[in-house]
GROMACS .gro file of C-alpha atoms in nm:
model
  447
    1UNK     CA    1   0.616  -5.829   1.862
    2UNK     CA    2   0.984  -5.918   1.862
    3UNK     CA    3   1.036  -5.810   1.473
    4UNK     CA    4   0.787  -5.512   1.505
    5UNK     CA    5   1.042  -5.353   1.777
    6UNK     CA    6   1.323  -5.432   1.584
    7UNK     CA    7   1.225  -5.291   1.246
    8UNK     CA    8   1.044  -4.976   1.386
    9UNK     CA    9   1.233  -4.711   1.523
   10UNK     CA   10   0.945  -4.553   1.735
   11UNK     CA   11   1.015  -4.830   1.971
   12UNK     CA   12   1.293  -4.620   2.087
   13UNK     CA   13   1.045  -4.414   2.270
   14UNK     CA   14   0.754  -4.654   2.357
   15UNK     CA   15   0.753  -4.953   2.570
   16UNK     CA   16   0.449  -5.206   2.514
   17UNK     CA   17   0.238  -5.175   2.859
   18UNK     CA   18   0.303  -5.486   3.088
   19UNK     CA   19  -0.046  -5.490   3.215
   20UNK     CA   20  -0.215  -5.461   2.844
   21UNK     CA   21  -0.044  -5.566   2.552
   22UNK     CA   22  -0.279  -5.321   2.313
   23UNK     CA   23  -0.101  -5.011   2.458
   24UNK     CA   24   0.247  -4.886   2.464
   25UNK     CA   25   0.367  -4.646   2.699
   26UNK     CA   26   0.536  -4.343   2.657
   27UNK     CA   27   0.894  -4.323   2.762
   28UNK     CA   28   0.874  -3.947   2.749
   29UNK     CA   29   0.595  -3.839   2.933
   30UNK     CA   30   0.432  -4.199   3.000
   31UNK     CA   31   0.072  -4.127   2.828
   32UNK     CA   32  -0.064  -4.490   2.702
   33UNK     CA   33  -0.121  -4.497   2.357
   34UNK     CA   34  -0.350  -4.758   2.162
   35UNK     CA   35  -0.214  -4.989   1.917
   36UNK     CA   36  -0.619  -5.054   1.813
   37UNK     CA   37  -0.652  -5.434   1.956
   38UNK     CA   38  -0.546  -5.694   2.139
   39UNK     CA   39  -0.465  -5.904   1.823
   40UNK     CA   40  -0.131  -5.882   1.718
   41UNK     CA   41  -0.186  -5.898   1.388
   42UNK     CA   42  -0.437  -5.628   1.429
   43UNK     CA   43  -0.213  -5.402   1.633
   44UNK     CA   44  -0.068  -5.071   1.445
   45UNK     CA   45   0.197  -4.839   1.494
   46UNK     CA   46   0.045  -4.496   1.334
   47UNK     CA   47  -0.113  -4.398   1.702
   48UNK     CA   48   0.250  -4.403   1.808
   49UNK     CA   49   0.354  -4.203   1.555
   50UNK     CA   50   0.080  -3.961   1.562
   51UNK     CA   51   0.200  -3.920   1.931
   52UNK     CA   52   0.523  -3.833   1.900
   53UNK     CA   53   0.463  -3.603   1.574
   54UNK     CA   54   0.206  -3.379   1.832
   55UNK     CA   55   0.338  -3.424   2.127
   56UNK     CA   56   0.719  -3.471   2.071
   57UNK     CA   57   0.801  -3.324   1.779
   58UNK     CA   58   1.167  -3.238   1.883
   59UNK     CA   59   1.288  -3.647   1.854
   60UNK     CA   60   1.190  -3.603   1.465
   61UNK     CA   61   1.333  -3.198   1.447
   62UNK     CA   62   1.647  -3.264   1.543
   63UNK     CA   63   1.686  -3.545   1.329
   64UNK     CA   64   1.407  -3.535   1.112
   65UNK     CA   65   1.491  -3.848   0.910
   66UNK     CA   66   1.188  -4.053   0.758
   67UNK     CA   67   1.214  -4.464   0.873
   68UNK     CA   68   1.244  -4.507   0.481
   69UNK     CA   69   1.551  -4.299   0.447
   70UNK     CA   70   1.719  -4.479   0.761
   71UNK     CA   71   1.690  -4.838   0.544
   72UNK     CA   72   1.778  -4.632   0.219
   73UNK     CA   73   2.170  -4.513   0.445
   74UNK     CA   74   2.204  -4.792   0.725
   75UNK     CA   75   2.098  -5.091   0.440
   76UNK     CA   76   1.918  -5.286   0.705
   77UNK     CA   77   1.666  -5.266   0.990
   78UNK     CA   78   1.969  -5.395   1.217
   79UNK     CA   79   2.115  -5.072   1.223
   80UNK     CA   80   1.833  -4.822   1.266
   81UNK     CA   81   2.029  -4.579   1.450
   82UNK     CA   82   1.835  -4.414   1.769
   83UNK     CA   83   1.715  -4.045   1.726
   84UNK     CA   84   2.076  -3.954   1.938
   85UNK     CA   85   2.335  -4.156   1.694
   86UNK     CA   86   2.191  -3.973   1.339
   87UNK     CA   87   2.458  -3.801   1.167
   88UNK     CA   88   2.395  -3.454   1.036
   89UNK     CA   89   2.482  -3.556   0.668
   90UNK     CA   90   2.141  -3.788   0.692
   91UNK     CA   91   1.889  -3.522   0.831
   92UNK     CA   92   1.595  -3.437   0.610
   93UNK     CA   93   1.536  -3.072   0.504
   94UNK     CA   94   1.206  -3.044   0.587
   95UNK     CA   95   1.177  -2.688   0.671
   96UNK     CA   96   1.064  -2.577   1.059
   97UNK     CA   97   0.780  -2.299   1.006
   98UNK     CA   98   0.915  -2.021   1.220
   99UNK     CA   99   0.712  -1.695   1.051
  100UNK     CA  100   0.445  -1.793   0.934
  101UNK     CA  101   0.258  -2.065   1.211
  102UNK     CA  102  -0.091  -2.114   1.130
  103UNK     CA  103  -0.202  -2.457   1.316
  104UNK     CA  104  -0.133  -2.639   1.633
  105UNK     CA  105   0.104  -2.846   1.499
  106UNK     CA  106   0.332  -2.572   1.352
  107UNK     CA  107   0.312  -2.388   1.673
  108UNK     CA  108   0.411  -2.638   1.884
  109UNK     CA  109   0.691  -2.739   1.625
  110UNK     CA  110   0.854  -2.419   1.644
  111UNK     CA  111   0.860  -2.439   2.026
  112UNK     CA  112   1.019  -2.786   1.987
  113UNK     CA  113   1.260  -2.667   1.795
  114UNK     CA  114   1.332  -2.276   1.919
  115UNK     CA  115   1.335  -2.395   2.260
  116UNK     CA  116   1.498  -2.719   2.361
  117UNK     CA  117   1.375  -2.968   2.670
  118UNK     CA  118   1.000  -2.753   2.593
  119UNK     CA  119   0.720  -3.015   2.679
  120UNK     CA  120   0.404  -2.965   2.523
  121UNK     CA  121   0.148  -2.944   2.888
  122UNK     CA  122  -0.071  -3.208   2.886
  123UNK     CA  123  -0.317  -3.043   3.144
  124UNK     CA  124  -0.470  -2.693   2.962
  125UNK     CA  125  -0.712  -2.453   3.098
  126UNK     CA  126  -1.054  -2.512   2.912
  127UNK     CA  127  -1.186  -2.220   2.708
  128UNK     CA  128  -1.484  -2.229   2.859
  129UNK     CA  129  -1.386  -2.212   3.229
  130UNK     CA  130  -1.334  -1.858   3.367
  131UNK     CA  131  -1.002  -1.893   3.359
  132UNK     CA  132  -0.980  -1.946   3.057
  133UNK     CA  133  -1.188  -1.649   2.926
  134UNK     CA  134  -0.986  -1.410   3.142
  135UNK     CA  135  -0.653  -1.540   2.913
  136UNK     CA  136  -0.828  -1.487   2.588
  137UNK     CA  137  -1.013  -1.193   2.718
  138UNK     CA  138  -0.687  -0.988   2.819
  139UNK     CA  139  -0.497  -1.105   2.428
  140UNK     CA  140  -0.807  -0.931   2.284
  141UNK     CA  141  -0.755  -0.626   2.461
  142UNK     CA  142  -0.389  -0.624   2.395
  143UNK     CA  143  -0.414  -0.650   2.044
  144UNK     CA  144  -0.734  -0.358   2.069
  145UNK     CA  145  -0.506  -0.127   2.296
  146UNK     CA  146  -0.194  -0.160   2.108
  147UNK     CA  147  -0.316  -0.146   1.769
  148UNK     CA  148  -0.138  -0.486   1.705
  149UNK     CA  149  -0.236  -0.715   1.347
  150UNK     CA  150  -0.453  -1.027   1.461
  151UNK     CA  151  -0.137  -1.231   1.334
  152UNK     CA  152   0.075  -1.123   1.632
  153UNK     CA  153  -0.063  -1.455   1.785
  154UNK     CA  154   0.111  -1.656   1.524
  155UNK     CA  155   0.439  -1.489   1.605
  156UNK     CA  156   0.719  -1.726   1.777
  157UNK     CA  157   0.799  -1.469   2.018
  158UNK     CA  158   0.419  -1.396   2.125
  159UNK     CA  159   0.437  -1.790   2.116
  160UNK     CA  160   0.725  -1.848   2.344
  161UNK     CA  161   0.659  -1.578   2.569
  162UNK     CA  162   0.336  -1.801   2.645
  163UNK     CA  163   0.485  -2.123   2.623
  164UNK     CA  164   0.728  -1.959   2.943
  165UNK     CA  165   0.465  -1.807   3.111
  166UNK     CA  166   0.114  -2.006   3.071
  167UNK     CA  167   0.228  -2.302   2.980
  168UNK     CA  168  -0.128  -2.445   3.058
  169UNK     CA  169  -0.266  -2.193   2.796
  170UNK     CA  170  -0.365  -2.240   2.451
  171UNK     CA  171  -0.374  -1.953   2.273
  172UNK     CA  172  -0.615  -1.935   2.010
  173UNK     CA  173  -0.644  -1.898   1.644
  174UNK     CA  174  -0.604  -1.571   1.463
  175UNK     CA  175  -0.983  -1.609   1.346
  176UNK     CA  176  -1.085  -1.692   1.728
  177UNK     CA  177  -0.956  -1.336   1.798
  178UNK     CA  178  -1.105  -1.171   1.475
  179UNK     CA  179  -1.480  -1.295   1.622
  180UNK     CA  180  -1.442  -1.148   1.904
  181UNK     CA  181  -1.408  -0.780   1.774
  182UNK     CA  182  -1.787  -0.735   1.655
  183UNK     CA  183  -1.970  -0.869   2.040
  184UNK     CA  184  -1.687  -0.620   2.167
  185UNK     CA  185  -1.812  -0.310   1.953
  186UNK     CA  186  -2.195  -0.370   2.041
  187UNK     CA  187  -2.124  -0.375   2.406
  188UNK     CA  188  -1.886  -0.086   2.413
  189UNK     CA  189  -2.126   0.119   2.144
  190UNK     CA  190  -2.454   0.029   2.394
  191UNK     CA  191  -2.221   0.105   2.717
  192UNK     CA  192  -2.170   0.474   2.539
  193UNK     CA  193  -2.560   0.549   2.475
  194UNK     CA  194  -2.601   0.473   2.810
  195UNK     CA  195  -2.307   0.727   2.946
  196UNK     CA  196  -2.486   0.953   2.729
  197UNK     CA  197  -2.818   0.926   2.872
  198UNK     CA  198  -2.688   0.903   3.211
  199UNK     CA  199  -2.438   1.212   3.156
  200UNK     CA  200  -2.784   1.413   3.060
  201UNK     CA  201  -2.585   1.575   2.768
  202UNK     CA  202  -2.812   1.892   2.687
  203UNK     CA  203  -2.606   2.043   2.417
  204UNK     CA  204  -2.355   1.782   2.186
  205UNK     CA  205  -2.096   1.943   1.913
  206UNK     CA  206  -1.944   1.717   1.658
  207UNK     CA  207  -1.617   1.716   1.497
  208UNK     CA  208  -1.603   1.536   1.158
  209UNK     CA  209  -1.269   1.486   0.923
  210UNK     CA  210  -1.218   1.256   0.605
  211UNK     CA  211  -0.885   1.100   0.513
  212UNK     CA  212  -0.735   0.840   0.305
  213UNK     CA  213  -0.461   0.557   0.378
  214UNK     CA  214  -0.368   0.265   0.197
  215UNK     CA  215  -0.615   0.349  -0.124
  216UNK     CA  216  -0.896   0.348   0.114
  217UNK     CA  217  -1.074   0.653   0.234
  218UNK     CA  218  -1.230   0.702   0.618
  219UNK     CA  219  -1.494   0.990   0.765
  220UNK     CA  220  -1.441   0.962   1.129
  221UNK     CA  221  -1.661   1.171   1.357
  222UNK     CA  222  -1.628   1.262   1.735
  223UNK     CA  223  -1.893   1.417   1.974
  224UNK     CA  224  -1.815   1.670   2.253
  225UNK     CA  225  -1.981   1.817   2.559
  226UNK     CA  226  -2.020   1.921   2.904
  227UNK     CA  227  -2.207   1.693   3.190
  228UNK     CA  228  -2.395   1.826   3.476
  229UNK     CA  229  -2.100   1.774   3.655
  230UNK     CA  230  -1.892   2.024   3.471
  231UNK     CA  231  -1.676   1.743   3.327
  232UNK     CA  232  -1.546   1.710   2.957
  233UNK     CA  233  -1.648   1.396   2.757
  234UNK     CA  234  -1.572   1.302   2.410
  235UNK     CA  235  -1.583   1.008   2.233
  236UNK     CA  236  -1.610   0.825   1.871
  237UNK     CA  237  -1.956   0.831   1.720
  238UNK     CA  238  -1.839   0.671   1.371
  239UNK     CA  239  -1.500   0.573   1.190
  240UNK     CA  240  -1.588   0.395   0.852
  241UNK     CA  241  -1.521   0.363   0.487
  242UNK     CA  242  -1.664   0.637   0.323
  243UNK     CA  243  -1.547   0.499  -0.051
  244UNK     CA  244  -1.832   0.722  -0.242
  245UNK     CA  245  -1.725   1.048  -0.400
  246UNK     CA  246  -1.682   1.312  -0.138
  247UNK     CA  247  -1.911   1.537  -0.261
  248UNK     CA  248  -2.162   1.741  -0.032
  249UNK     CA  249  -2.473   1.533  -0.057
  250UNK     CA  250  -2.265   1.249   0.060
  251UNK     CA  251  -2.083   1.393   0.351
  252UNK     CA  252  -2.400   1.560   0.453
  253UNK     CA  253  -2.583   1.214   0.400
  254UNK     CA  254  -2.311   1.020   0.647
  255UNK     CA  255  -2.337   1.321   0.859
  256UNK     CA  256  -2.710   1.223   0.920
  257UNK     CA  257  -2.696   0.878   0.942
  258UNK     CA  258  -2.445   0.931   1.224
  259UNK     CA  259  -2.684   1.140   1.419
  260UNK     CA  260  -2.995   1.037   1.388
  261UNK     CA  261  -2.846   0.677   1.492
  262UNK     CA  262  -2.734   0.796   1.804
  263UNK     CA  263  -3.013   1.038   1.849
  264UNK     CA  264  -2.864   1.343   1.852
  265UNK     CA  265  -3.046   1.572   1.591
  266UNK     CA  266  -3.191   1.812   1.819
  267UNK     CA  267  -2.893   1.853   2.075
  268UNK     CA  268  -2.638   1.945   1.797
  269UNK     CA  269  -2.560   2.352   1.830
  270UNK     CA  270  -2.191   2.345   1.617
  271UNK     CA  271  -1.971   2.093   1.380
  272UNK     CA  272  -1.632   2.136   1.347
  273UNK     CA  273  -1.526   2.049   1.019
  274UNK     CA  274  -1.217   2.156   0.761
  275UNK     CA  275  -1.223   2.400   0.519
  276UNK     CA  276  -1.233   2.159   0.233
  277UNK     CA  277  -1.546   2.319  -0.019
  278UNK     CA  278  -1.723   2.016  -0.021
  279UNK     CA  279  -1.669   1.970   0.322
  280UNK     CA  280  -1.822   2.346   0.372
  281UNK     CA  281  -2.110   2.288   0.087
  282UNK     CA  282  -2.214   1.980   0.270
  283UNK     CA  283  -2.331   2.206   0.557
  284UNK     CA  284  -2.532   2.432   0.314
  285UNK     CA  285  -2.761   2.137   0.267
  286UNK     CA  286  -3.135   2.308   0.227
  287UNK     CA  287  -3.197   1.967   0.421
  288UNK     CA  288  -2.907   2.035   0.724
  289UNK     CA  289  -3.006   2.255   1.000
  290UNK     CA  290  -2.641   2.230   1.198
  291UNK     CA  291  -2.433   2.512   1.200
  292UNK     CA  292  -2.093   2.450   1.183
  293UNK     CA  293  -1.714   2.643   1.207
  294UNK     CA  294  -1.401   2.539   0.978
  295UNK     CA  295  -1.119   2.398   1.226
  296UNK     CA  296  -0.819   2.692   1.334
  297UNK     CA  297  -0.621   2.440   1.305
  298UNK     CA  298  -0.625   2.340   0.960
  299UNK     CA  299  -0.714   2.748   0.866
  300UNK     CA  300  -0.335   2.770   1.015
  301UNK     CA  301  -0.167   2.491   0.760
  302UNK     CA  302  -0.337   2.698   0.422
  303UNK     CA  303  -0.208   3.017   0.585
  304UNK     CA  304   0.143   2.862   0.569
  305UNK     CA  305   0.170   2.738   0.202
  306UNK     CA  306  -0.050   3.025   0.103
  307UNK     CA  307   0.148   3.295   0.156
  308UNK     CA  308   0.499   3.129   0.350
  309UNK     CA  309   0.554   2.843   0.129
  310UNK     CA  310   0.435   3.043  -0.198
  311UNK     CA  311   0.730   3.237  -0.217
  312UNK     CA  312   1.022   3.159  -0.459
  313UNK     CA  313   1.297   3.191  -0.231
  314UNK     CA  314   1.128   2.960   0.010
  315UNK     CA  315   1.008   2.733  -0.246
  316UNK     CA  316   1.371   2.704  -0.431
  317UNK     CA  317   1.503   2.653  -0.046
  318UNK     CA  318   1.286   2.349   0.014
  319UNK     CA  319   1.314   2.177  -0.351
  320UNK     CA  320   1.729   2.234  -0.209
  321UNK     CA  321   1.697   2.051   0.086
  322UNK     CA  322   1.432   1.759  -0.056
  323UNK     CA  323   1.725   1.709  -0.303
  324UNK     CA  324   1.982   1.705  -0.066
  325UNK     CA  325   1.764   1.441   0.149
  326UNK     CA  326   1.679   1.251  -0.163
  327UNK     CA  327   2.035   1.212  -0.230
  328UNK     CA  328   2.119   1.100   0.100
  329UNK     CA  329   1.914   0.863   0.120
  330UNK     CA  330   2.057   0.667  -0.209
  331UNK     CA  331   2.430   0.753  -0.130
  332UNK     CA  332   2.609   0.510   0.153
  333UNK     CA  333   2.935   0.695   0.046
  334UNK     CA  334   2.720   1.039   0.171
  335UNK     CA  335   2.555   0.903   0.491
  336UNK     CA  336   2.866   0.752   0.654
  337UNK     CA  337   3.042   1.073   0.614
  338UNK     CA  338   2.758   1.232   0.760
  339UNK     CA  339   2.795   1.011   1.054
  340UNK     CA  340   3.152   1.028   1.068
  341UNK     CA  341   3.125   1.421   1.024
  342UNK     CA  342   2.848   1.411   1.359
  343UNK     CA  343   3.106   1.243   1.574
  344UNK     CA  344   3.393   1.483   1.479
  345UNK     CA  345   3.243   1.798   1.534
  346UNK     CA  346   2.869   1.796   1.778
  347UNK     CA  347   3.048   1.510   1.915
  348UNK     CA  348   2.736   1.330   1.845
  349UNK     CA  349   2.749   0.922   1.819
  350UNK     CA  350   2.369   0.893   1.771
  351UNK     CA  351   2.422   0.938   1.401
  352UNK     CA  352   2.136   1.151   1.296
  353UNK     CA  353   1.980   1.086   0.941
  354UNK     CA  354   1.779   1.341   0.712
  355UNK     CA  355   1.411   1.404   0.693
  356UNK     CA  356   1.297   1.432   0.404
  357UNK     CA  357   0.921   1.614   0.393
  358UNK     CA  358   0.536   1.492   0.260
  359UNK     CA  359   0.431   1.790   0.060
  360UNK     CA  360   0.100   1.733   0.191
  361UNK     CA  361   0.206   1.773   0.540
  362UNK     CA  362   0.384   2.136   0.633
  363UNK     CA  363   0.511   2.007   0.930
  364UNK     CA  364   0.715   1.738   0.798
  365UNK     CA  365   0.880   2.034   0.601
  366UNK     CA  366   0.945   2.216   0.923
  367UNK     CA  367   1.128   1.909   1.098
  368UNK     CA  368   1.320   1.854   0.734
  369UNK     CA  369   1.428   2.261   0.774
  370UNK     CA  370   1.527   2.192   1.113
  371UNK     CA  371   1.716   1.899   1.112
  372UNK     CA  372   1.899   2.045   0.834
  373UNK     CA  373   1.968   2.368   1.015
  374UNK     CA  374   2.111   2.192   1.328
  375UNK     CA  375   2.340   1.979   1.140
  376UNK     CA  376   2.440   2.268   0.911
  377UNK     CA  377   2.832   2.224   1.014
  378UNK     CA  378   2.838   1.909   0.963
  379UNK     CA  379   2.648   1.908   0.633
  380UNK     CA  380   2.891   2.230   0.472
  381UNK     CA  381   3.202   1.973   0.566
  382UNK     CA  382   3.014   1.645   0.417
  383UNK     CA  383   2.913   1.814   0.071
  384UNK     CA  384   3.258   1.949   0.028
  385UNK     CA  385   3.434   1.582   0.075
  386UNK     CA  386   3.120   1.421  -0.133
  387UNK     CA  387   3.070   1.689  -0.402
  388UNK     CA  388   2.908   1.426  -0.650
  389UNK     CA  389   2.538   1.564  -0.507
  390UNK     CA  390   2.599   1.869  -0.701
  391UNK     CA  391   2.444   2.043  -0.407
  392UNK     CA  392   2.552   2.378  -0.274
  393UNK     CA  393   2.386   2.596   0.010
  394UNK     CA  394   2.488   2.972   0.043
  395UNK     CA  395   2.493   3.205   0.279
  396UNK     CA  396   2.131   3.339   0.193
  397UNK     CA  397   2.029   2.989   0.184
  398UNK     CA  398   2.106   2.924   0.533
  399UNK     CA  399   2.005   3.264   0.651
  400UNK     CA  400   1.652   3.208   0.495
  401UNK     CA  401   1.648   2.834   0.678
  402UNK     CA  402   1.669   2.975   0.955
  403UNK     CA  403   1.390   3.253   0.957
  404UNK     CA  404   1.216   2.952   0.821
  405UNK     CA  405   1.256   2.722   1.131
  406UNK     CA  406   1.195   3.030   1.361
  407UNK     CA  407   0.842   3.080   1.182
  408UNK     CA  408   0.761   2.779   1.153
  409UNK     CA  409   0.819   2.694   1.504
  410UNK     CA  410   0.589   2.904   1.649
  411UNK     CA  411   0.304   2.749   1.430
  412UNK     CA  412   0.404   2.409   1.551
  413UNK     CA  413   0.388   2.489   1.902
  414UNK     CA  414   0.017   2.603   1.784
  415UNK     CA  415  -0.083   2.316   1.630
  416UNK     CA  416   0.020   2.125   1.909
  417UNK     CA  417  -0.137   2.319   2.190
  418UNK     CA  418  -0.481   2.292   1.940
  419UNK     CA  419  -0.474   1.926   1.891
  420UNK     CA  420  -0.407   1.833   2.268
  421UNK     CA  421  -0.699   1.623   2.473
  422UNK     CA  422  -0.772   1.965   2.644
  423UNK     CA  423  -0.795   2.220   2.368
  424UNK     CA  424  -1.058   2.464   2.367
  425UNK     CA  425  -1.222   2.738   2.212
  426UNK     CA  426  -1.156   3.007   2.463
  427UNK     CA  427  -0.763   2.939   2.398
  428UNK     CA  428  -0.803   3.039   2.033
  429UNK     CA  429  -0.811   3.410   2.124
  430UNK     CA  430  -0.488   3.395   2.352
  431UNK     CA  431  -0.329   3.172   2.087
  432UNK     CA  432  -0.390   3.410   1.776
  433UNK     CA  433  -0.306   3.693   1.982
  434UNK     CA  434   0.055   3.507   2.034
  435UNK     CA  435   0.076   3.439   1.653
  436UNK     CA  436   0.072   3.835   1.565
  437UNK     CA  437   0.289   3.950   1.819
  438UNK     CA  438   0.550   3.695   1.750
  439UNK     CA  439   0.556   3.841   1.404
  440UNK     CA  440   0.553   4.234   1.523
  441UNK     CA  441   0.845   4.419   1.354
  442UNK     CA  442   0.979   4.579   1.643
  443UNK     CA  443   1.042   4.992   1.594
  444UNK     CA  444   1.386   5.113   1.607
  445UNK     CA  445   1.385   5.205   1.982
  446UNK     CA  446   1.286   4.829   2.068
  447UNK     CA  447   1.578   4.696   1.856
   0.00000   0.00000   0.00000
């Protein structure tokens, strides 16, 4: 037993048990650990280190020197040097996952390592107590509610929030939280039939809209209506891949799935849809007996690049400024004179960047217009000490900008007011109403 304590250096941090020579106790956090028998020659040492590898894995972190490479530097078991005497010269370059922690042992590594004097708690909250299930419970909705990736649980600050906080909880595996998402969905999609029974709605109108992100295209669908109570409800009949062709068949084909899954076929009375042509020849079905209204909203947007964003001037304007933005974005020399230019004149230190636009969204071209309209100062003054853009903006230019941003103003406000939680029909009127008489040329008395 003598020789085994002197060549191992795990005896260090275990002390053979007085009582029973077969276990050795730790010095750390005094949990007996089996050496596998009473025999001597029988007894081993890999339950020790096993231990301390799991439970402790800061003595070997720190240091992280293999026995092996001890006898290869010191030249004899003599002069094992304890965990506190290794030099930083002999320490092994085994690298500490910190980004990417998969298992149990990684996670609690990292801890060991991020945040010294952390013990591992030997006492956890079982996943099948009540307790328990509340803890994973409330991750699931976090991660639902925030719109967080299932990975966030394998992120060391997620991690050592925990480790502060719960130290008796385990939190689980990315998977564990992934399984949970489909017994979720059934109850919440059975808990909305029922509201919809119980609401008694007599009369339902849908909204549908397709779109694409990340290569992958979605048809999302929302039902509306009134309860006996006089109270508003919508919610989310379907959001799926819809990776056919979007031709009419198949949006009319989805369409009906939809409804006839959550029973709804005779209380539909209008659809609110774009005014895409397959999306309007999908409701010319000789099969589809919904009638249905293209969205003000999106009749608003083709208004703008039909007949705003189709003229030259305006289209020569906005090639201008995507330049300009373009060019700021690959020029360090051109930003930090931007910046500098912002402090010296708005007296603004919150150094404001350039937007550069989507073509497919008018918007974004508005807030690229207007950003480049309130920084016009300070823009003039930075092109004329970086001239290498080749960029120039005239008076007519910034004349037009701003008729531009005034225009297109008023249609964001619009869109806004249209796309809030509490948008209705009945404000279309009032809101179209607004939209001509902002644009009234006023007679020569009234100017």
């Amino acid at each position: 037993m003598e020789n085994n304590q002197k060549k191992s250096y795990l005896w260090n941090h275990f002390t053979v048990t007085a009582s029973d020579s077969k276990y050795a106790t730790c010095n750390i956090c005094n949990l007996k650990i089996s050496r596998g028998s009473h025999n001597p020659k029988l007894q081993s040492l890999s339950g020790l280190s096993s231990h301390l590898r799991s439970r402790h894995p800061h003595l070997t972190l720190k240091n992280l020197l293999t026995e092996r490479e001890i006898l290869t530097t010191t030249g004899s078991p003599e002069n094992i040097p304890t965990s506190d005497q290794l030099e930083p010269n002999t320490i092994n370059k085994r690298t500490i996952p910190l980004f990417d922690i998969r298992s149990k042992r990684q996670r609690t590594e990292m801890l060991q390592f991020t945040m010294p004097g952390w013990v591992d708690n030997i006492s956890k909250i079982d996943l099948n107590f009540k307790e328990g299930l509340k803890f994973h419970r409330s991750i699931f909705e976090m991660i639902i509610l925030d719109l967080q990736p299932w990975s966030i649980v394998n992120n060391p600050g997620f991690l050592r929030h925990h480790a502060v906080f719960t130290p008796h909880f385990d939190i689980g595996s990315e998977k564990y939280y992934r399984s949970m998402l489909n017994p979720a969905y059934e109850k919440i999609r059975l808990a909305t039939k029922v509201m919809l029974f119980e609401k008694n709605a007599e009369t339902v109108s849908i909204s549908l809209d397709a779109w694409s992100s990340f290569h992958r295209e979605y048809l999302g669908m929302m039902a509306h209506f009134i309860s006996e109570k006089w109270e508003r409800i919508k919610f989310c009949l379907s959001c799926s891949k819809f990776d056919e062709k979007h031709t009419a068949s198949n949006i009319f084909q989805r369409l009906e799935n939809v409804v006839k899954e959550w029973k709804l076929k005779d209380k539909i009375t209008v659809c609110l849809r774009d005014n895409a042509a397959n999306v309007k020849a999908a409701f010319k079905d000789p099969q589809c007996v919904y009638k249905s209204a293209g969205c003000l909203n999106h009749s608003l947007q083709l208004v703008i690049k039909k007949k705003l964003f189709s003229l030259q001037s305006a289209v020569s304007l906005i090639e201008k400024c995507r330049k300009l933005c373009t060019h700021a974005s690959f020029s360090n020399s051109f930003f930090a004179e931007l910046y500098k230019q912002q402090e010296v004149q708005i007296n603004n230190f919150d150094r404001l960047g350039l937007k550069n636009d989507v073509p497919t969204r008018w918007n974004s071209t508005y807030y690229m217009l207007e950003r480049i309209l309130y920084l016009k100062s300070v823009i003039t003054t930075t092109l004329l000490i970086r001239p290498s853009s080749g960029i120039e903006f005239t008076v007519q230019d910034w004349n037009l900008c701003e008729k531009l941003v005034n225009i297109l103003a008023i249609f964001e406000e619009v869109t806004k007011l249209l796309s809030g939680k509490d948008a209705c029909i009945s404000a279309c009127i009032l809101i179209l109403t607004t939209i001509l008489k902002s644009f009234e040329v006023p007679s020569d008395d009234e100017k």
